[in-house]
Tab-separated table of C-alpha atoms and ligand atoms in Angstrom:
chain	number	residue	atom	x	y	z
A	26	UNK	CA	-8.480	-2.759	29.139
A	27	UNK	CA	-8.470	-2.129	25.206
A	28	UNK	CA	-7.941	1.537	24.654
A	29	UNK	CA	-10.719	2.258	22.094
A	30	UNK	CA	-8.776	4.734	20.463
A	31	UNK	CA	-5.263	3.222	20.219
A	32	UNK	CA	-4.815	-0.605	18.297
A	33	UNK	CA	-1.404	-2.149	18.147
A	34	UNK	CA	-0.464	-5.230	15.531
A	35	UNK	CA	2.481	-7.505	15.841
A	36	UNK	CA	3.607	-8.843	12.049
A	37	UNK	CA	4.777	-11.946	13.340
A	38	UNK	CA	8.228	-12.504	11.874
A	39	UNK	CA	10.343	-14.324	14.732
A	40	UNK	CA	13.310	-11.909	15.399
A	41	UNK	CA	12.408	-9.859	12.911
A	42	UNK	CA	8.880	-9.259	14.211
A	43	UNK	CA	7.383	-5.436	14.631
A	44	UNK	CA	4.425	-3.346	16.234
A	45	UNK	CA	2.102	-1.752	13.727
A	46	UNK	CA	0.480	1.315	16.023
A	47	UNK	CA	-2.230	3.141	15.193
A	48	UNK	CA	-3.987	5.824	16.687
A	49	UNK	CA	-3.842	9.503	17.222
A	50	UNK	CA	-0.923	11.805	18.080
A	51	UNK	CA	1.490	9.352	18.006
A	52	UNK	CA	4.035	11.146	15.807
A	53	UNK	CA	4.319	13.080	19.163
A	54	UNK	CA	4.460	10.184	20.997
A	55	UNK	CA	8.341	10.197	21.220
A	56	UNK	CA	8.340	7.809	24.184
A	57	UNK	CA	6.607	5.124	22.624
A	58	UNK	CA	8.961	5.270	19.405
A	59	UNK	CA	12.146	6.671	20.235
A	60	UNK	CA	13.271	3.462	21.976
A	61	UNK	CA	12.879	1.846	18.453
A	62	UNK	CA	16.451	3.900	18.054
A	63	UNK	CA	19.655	2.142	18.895
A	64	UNK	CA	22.196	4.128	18.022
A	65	UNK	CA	23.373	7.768	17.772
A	66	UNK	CA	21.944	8.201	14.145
A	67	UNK	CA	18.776	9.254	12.073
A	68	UNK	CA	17.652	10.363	8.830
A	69	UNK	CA	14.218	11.033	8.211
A	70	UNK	CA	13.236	10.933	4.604
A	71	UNK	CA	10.209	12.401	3.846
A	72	UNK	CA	8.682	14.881	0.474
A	73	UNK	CA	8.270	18.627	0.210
A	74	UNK	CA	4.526	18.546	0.720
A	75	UNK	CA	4.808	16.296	4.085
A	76	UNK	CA	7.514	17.229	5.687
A	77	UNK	CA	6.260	21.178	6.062
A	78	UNK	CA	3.032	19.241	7.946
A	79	UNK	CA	4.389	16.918	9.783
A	80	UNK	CA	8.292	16.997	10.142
A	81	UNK	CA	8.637	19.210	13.078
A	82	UNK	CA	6.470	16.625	15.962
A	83	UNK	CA	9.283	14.065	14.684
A	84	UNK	CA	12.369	16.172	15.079
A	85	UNK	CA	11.377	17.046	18.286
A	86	UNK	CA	11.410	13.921	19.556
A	87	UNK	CA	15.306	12.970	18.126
A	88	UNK	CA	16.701	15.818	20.343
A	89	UNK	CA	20.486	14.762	21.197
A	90	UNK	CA	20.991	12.863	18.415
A	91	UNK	CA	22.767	13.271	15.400
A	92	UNK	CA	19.637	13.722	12.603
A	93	UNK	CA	19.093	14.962	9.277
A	94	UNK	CA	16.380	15.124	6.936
A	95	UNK	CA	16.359	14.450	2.518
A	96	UNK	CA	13.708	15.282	1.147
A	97	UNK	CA	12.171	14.633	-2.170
A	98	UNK	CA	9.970	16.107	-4.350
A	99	UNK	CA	6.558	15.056	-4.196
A	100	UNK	CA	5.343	12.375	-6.510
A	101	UNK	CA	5.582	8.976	-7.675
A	102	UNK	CA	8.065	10.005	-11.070
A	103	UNK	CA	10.604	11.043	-7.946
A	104	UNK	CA	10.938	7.375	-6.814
A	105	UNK	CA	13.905	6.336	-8.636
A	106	UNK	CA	17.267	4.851	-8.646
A	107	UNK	CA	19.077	8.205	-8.734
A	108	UNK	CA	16.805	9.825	-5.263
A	109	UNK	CA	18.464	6.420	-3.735
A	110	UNK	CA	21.657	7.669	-4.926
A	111	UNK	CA	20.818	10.933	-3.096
A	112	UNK	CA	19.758	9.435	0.177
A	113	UNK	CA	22.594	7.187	0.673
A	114	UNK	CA	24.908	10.069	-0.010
A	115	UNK	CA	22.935	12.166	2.696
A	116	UNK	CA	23.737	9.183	5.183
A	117	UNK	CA	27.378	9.173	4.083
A	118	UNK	CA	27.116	12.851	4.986
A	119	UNK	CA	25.130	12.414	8.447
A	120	UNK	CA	28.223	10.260	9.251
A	121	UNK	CA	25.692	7.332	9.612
A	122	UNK	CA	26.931	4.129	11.253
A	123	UNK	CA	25.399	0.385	11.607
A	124	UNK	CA	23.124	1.335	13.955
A	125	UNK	CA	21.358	3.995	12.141
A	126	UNK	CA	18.134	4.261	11.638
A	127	UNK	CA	16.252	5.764	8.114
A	128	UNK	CA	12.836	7.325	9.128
A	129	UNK	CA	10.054	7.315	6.454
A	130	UNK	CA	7.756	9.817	7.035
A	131	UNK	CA	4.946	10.154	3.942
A	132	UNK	CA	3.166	7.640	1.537
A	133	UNK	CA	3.839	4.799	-0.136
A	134	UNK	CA	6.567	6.649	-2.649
A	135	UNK	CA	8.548	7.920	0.500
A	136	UNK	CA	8.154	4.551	2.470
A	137	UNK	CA	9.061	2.339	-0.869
A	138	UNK	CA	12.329	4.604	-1.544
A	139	UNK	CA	13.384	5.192	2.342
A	140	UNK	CA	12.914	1.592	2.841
A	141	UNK	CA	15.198	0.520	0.050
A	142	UNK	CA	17.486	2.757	0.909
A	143	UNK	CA	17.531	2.081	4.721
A	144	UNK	CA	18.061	-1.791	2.944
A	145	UNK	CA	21.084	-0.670	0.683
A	146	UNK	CA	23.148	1.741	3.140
A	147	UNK	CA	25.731	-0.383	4.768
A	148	UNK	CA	24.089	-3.385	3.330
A	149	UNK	CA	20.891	-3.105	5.628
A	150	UNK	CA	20.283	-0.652	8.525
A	151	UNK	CA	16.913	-0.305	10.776
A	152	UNK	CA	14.102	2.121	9.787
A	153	UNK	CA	10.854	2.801	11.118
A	154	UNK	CA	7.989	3.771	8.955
A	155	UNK	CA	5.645	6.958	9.729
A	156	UNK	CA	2.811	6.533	7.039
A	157	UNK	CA	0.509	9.629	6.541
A	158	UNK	CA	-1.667	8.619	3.767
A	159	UNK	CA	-4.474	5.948	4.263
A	160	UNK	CA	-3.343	3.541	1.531
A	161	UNK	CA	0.486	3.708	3.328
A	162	UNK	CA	-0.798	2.630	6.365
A	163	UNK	CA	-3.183	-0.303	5.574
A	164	UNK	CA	-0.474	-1.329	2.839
A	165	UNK	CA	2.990	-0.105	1.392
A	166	UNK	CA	4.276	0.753	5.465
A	167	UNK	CA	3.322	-3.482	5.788
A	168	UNK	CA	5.053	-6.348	5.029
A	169	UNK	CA	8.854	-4.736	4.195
A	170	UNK	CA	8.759	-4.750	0.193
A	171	UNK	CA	10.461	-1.545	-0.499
A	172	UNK	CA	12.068	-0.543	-3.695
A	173	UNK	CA	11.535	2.107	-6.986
A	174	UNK	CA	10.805	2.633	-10.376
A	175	UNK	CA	12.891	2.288	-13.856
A	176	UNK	CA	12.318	3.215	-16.550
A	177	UNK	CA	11.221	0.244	-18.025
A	178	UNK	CA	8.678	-0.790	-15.320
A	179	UNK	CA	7.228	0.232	-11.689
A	180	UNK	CA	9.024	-1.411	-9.082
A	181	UNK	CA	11.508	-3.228	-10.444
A	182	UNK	CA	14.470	-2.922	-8.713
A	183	UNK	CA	14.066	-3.195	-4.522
A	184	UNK	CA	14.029	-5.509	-1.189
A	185	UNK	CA	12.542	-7.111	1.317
A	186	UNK	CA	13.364	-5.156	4.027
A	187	UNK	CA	10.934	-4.803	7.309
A	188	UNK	CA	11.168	-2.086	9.611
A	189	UNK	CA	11.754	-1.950	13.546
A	190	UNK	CA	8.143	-0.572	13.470
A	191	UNK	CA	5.047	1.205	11.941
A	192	UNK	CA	3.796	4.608	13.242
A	193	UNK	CA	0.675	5.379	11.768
A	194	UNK	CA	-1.008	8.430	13.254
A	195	UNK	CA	-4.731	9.018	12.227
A	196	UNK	CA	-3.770	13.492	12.962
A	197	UNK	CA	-1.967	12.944	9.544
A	198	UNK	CA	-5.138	11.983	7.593
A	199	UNK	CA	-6.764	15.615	8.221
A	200	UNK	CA	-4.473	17.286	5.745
A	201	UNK	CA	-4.880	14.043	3.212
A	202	UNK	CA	-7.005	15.190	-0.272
A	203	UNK	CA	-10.114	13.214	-0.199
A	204	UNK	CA	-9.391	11.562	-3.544
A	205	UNK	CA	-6.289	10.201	-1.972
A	206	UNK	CA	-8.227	9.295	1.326
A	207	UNK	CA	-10.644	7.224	-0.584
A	208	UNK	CA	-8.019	5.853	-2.664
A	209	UNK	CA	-6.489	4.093	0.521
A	210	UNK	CA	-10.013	2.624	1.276
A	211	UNK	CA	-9.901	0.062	-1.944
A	212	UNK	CA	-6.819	-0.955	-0.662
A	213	UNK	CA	-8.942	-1.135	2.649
A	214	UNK	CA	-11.360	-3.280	0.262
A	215	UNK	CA	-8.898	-5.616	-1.103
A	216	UNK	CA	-7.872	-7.445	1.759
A	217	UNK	CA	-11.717	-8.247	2.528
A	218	UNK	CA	-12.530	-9.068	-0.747
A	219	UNK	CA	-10.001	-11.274	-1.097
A	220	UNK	CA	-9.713	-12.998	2.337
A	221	UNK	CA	-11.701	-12.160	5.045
A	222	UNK	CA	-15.562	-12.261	4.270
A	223	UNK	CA	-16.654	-10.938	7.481
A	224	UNK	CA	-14.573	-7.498	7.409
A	225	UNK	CA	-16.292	-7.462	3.536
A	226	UNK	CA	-19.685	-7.526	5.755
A	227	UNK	CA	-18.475	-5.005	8.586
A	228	UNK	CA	-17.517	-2.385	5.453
A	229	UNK	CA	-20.854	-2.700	4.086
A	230	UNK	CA	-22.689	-1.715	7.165
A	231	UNK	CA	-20.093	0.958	7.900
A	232	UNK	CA	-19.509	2.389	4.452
A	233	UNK	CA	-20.880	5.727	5.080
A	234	UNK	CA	-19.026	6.151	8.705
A	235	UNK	CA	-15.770	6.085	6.526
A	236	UNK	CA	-16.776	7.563	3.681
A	237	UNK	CA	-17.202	10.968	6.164
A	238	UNK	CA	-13.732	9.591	7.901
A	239	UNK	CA	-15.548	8.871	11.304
A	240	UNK	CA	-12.650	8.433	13.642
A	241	UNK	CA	-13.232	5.234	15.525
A	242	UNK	CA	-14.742	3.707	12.137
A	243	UNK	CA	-10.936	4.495	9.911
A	244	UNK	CA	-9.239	3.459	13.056
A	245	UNK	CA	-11.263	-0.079	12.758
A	246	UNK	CA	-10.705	-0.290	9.412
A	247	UNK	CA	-7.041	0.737	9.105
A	248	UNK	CA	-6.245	-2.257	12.013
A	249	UNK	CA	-8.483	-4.791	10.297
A	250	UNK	CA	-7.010	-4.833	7.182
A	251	UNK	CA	-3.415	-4.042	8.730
A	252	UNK	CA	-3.773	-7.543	10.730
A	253	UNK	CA	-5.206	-9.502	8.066
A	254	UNK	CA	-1.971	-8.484	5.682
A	255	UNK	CA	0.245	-8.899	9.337
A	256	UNK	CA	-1.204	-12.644	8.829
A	257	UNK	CA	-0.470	-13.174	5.614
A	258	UNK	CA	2.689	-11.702	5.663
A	259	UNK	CA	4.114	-13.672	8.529
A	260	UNK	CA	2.675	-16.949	6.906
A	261	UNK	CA	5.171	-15.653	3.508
A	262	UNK	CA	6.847	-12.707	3.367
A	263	UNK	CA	8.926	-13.373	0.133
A	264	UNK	CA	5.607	-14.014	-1.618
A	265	UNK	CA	6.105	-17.717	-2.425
A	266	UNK	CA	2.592	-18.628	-2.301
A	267	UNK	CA	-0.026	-16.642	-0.686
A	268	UNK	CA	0.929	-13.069	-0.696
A	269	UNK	CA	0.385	-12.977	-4.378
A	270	UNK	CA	-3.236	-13.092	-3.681
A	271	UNK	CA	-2.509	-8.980	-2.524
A	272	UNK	CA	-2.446	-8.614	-6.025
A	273	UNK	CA	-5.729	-8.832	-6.648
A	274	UNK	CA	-7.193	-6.682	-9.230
A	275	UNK	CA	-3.791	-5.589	-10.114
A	276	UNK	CA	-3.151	-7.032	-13.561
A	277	UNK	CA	-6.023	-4.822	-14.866
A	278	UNK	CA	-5.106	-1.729	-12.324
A	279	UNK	CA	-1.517	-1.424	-13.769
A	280	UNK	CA	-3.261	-1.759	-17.616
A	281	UNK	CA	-5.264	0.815	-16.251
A	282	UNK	CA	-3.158	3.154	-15.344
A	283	UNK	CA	-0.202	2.398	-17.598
A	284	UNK	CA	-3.389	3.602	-20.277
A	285	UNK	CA	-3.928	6.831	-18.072
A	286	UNK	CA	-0.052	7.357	-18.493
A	287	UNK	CA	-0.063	7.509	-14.755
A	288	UNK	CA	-2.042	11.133	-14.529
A	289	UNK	CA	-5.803	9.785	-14.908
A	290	UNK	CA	-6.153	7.464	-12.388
A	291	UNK	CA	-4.500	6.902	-8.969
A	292	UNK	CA	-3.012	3.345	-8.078
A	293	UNK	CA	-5.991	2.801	-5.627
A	294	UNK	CA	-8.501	3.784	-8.006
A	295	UNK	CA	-6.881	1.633	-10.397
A	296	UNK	CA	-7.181	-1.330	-7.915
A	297	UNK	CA	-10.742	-0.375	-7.394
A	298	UNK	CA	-11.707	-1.243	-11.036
A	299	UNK	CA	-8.685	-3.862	-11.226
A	300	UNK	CA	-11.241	-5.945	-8.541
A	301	UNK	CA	-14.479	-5.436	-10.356
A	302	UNK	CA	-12.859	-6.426	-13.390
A	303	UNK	CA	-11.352	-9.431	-11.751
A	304	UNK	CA	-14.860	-10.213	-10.452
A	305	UNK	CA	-16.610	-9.603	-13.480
A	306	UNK	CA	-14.274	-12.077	-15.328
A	307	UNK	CA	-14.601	-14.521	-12.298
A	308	UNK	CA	-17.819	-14.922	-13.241
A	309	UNK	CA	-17.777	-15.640	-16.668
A	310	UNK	CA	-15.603	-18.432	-16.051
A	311	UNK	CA	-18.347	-19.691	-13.742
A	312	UNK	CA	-16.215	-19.399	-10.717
A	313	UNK	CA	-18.145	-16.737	-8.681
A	314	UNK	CA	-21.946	-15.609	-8.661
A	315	UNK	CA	-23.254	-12.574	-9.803
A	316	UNK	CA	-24.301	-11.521	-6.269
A	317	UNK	CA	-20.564	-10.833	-5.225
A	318	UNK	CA	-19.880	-9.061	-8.357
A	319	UNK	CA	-22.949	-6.466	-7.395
A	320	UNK	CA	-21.789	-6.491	-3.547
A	321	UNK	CA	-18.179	-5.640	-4.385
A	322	UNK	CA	-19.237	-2.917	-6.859
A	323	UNK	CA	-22.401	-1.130	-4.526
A	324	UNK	CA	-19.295	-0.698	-1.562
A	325	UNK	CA	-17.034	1.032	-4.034
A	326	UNK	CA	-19.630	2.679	-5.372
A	327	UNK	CA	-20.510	3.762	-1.681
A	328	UNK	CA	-17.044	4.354	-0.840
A	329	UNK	CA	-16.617	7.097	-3.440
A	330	UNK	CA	-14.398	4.968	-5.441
A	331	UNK	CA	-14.378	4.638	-9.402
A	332	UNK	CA	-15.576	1.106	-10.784
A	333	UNK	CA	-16.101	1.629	-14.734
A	334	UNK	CA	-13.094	1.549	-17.248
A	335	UNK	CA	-12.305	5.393	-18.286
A	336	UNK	CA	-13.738	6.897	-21.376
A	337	UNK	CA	-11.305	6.699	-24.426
A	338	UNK	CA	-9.472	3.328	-23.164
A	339	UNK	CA	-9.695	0.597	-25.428
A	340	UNK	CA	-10.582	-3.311	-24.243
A	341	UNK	CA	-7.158	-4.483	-27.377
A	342	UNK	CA	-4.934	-1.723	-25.907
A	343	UNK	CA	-5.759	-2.932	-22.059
A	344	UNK	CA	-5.405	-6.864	-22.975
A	345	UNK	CA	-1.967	-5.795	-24.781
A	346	UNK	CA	-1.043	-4.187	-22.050
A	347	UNK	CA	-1.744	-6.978	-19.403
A	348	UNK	CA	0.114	-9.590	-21.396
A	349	UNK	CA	3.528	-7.713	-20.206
A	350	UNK	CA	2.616	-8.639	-16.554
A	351	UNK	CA	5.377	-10.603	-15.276
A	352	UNK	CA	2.998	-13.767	-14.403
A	353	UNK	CA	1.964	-14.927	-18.026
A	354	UNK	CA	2.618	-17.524	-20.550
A	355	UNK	CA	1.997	-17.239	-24.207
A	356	UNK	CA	-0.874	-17.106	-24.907
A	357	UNK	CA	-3.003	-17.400	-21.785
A	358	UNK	CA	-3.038	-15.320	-18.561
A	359	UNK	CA	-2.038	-16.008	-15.189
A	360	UNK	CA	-4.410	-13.776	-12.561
A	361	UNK	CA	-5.568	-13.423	-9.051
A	362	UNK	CA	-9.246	-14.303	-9.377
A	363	UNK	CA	-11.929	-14.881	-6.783
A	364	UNK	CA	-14.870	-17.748	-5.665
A	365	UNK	CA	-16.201	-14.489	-3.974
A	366	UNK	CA	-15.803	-12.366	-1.334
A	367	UNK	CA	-13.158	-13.457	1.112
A	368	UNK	CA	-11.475	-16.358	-1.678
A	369	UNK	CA	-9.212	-15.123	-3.944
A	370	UNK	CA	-7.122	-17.674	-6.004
A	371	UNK	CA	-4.197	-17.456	-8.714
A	372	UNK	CA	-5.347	-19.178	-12.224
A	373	UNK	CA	-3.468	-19.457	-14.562
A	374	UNK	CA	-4.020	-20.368	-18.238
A	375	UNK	CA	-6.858	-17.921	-18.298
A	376	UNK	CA	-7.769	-17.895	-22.092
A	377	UNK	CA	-7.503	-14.214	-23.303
A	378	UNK	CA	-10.598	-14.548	-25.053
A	379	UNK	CA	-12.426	-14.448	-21.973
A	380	UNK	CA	-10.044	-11.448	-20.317
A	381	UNK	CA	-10.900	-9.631	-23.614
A	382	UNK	CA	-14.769	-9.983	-23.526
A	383	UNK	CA	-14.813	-8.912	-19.764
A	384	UNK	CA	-13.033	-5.416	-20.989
A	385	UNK	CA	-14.940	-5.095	-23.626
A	386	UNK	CA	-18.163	-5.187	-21.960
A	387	UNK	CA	-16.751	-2.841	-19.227
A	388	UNK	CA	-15.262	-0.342	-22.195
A	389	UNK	CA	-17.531	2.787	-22.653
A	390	UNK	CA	-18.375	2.267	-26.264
B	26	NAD	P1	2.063	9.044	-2.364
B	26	NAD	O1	3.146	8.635	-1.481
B	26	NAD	O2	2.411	9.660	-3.668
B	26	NAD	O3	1.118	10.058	-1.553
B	26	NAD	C1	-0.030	10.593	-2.215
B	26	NAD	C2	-0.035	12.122	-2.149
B	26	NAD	O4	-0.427	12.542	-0.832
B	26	NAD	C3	1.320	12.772	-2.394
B	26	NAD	O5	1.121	13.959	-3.114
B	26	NAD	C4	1.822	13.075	-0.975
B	26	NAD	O6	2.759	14.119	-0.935
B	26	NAD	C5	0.534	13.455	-0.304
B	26	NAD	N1	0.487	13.271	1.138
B	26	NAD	C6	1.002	12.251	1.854
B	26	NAD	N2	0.604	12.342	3.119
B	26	NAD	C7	-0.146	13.461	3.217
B	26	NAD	C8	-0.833	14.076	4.295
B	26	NAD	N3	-0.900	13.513	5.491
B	26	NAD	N4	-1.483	15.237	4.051
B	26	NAD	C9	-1.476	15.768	2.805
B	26	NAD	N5	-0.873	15.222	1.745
B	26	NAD	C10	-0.217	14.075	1.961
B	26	NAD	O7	1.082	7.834	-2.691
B	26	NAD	P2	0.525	6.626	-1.819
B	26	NAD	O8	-0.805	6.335	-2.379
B	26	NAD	O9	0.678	6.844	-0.363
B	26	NAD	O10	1.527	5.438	-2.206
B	26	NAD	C11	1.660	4.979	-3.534
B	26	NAD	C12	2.998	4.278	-3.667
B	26	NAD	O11	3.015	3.160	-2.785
B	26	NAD	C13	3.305	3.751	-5.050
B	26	NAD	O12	4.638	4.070	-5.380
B	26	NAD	C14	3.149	2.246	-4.902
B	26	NAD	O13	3.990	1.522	-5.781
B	26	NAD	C15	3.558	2.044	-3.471
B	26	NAD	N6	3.015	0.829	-2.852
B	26	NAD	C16	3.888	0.021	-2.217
B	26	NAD	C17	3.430	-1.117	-1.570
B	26	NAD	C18	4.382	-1.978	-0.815
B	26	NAD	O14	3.985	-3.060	-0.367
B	26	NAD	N7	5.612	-1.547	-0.609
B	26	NAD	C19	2.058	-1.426	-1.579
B	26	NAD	C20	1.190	-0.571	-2.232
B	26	NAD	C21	1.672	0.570	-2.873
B	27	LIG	N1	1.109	-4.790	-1.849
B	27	LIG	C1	1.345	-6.167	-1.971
B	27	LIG	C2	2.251	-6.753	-0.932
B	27	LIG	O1	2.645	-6.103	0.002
B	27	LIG	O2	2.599	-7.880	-1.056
């Protein structure tokens, strides 16, 4: 019988493949993930604002092995190169062999930088990923890209690198701010809004159960989006094809917050008005109808979740900004756009003129 409280996802990778769990107390749950270990090693990495939560129902379950813990500071600017540096050191001090295995206990910045270096120390070792924040666990502790930041772009240097499994325990979102906790739920968003129209319909109808964190409703929510990005991962996990569409919204998000210099809006806020503005511009190329725009904006709006472009940024400075993104050609614009809810598409050759107007309308003047 299907334990109402407890959901577990298989990202279906041959070999390679893992259990996503979800539910609560399973940090404590040392049966379930301790045989996830093989060898005589472990190193959790986790921050300084986590780990005095949370570290202490892990450690108790690697009793008679040889552990350690590195932390980091908290914060995105402390996912770099040099913390990697750091890490792998710590390992080299642990004595860790082959069979280690890196725990990541925290967000996405302590999953992305344990990951990578689980991926770098001995040229690949196991880790398992603990996410405590909501947008960890429906995204970053997913699909095995790991990496950091330089300092000429986010994420720039990293792997592919899946771990042995996810441990997401719903205890750890008590302690989460809400502004972070709602942040996780456009990520939550995303994935229906870009393929699964039906989840977009279940979120309407249960937008106020998660907006006051309603157990059973987050524990739905986390384990629909966490299979529909289990589905598209397994169909291509080196983002050939498909898993670009994850970006959606995210060529405006990053303009967005590269504007805020990284302090005025959070990555899932970011994404939040990334998707509107995607949407908006879908529209005026006569690929989506104004309907899905207004659904997709009324459940962020509901959700808590900012959807208009912050005062003082300007539509020039944003376009100039997007034009770095990676996927371009001169002159024209390559983007994850949408036919509505549930069918997001790349385009390229998206004429800036257009991208421009949709800021500009969306700019506080
Ligand atoms: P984060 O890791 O910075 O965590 C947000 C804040 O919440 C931090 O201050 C953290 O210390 C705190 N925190 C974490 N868990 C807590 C808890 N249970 N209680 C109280 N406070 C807690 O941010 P995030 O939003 O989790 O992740 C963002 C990062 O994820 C970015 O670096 C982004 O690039 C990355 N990311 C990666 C992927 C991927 O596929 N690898 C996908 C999306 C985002
Ligand atoms: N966050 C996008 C991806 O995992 O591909």
């Amino acid at each position: 019988m299907n334990n109402p409280d407890f959901q577990t996802i298989t990202v279906a990778l041959g070999q390679r493949s893992y259990p996503v769990w979800i539910g609560a107390g399973l940090l404590a749950d040392h049966a379930r993930w301790r045989v996830m270990l093989r060898g005589r090693h472990a190193m959790v990495i986790s921050n300084t604002t986590v780990a005095p939560l949370y570290l202490e129902r892990v450690a108790t379950g690697l009793e008679g092995l040889h552990w350690s813990s590195f932390l980091l500071d908290d914060g995105e600017a402390h996912k770099t190169f040099a913390n990697v540096g750091r890490a792998l050191e710590a390992l080299g001090q642990l004595g860790a062999t082959r069979d280690a295995c890196v725990i990541a206990l925290g967000g996405g910045v302590v999953g992305d930088l344990a990951g990578f270096s689980a991926a770098c120390w001995m040229r690949g070792i196991d880790f398992i990923q603990m996410p405590t924040t909501l947008l960890a666990m429906v995204d970053s502790s997913v699909g095995g890209k790991t990496g950091v930041n330089l300092p000429v772009g986010k994420n720039l240097a990293g792997a592919f690198h899946q771990p042995r499994a996810v441990v997401a325990d719903l205890d750890t979102l008590t302690t989460l701010p809400a502004r972070e906790y709602r942040a996780g739920l456009a990520e939550v968003v995303k994935g229906a809004a870009i393929g699964d129209e039906p989840f977009f319909g279940w979120l309407e109808q249960h937008a106020d159960a998660l907006a006051a964190r309603d157990a059973g409703t987050v524990l739905e929510a986390i384990a629909r989006k966490v299979r529909y990005k289990a589905g598209v991962v397994a169909r291509d996990e080196t983002e050939q094809g498909e898993r670009a569409l994850l970006n959606l919204g995210h060529t405006f998000g990053h303009a967005l917050e590269t504007a805020g210099h990284y302090t005025t809006l959070l990555h899932g806020e970011g994404v939040a008005i990334g998707m509107l503005l995607a949407a908006q511009l879908s529209e005026r190329l006569g690929m989506s109808s104004s309907a899905d725009t207004s659904r997709l904006r009324q459940l962020l709006e509901k959700l808590g979740l900012p959807t208009s472009i912050p005062a003082g940024m300007d539509a020039q400075q944003l376009l100039a900004l997007m034009r770095l993104d990676k996927k371009n050609t001169a002159g024209s614009l390559r983007l994850i756009l949408w036919r509505g809810i549930g069918r997001a598409e790349i385009v390229g050759g998206v004429a800036e003129a257009q991208v421009l107007a949709t800021l500009d309308e969306a700019t506080t003047h």
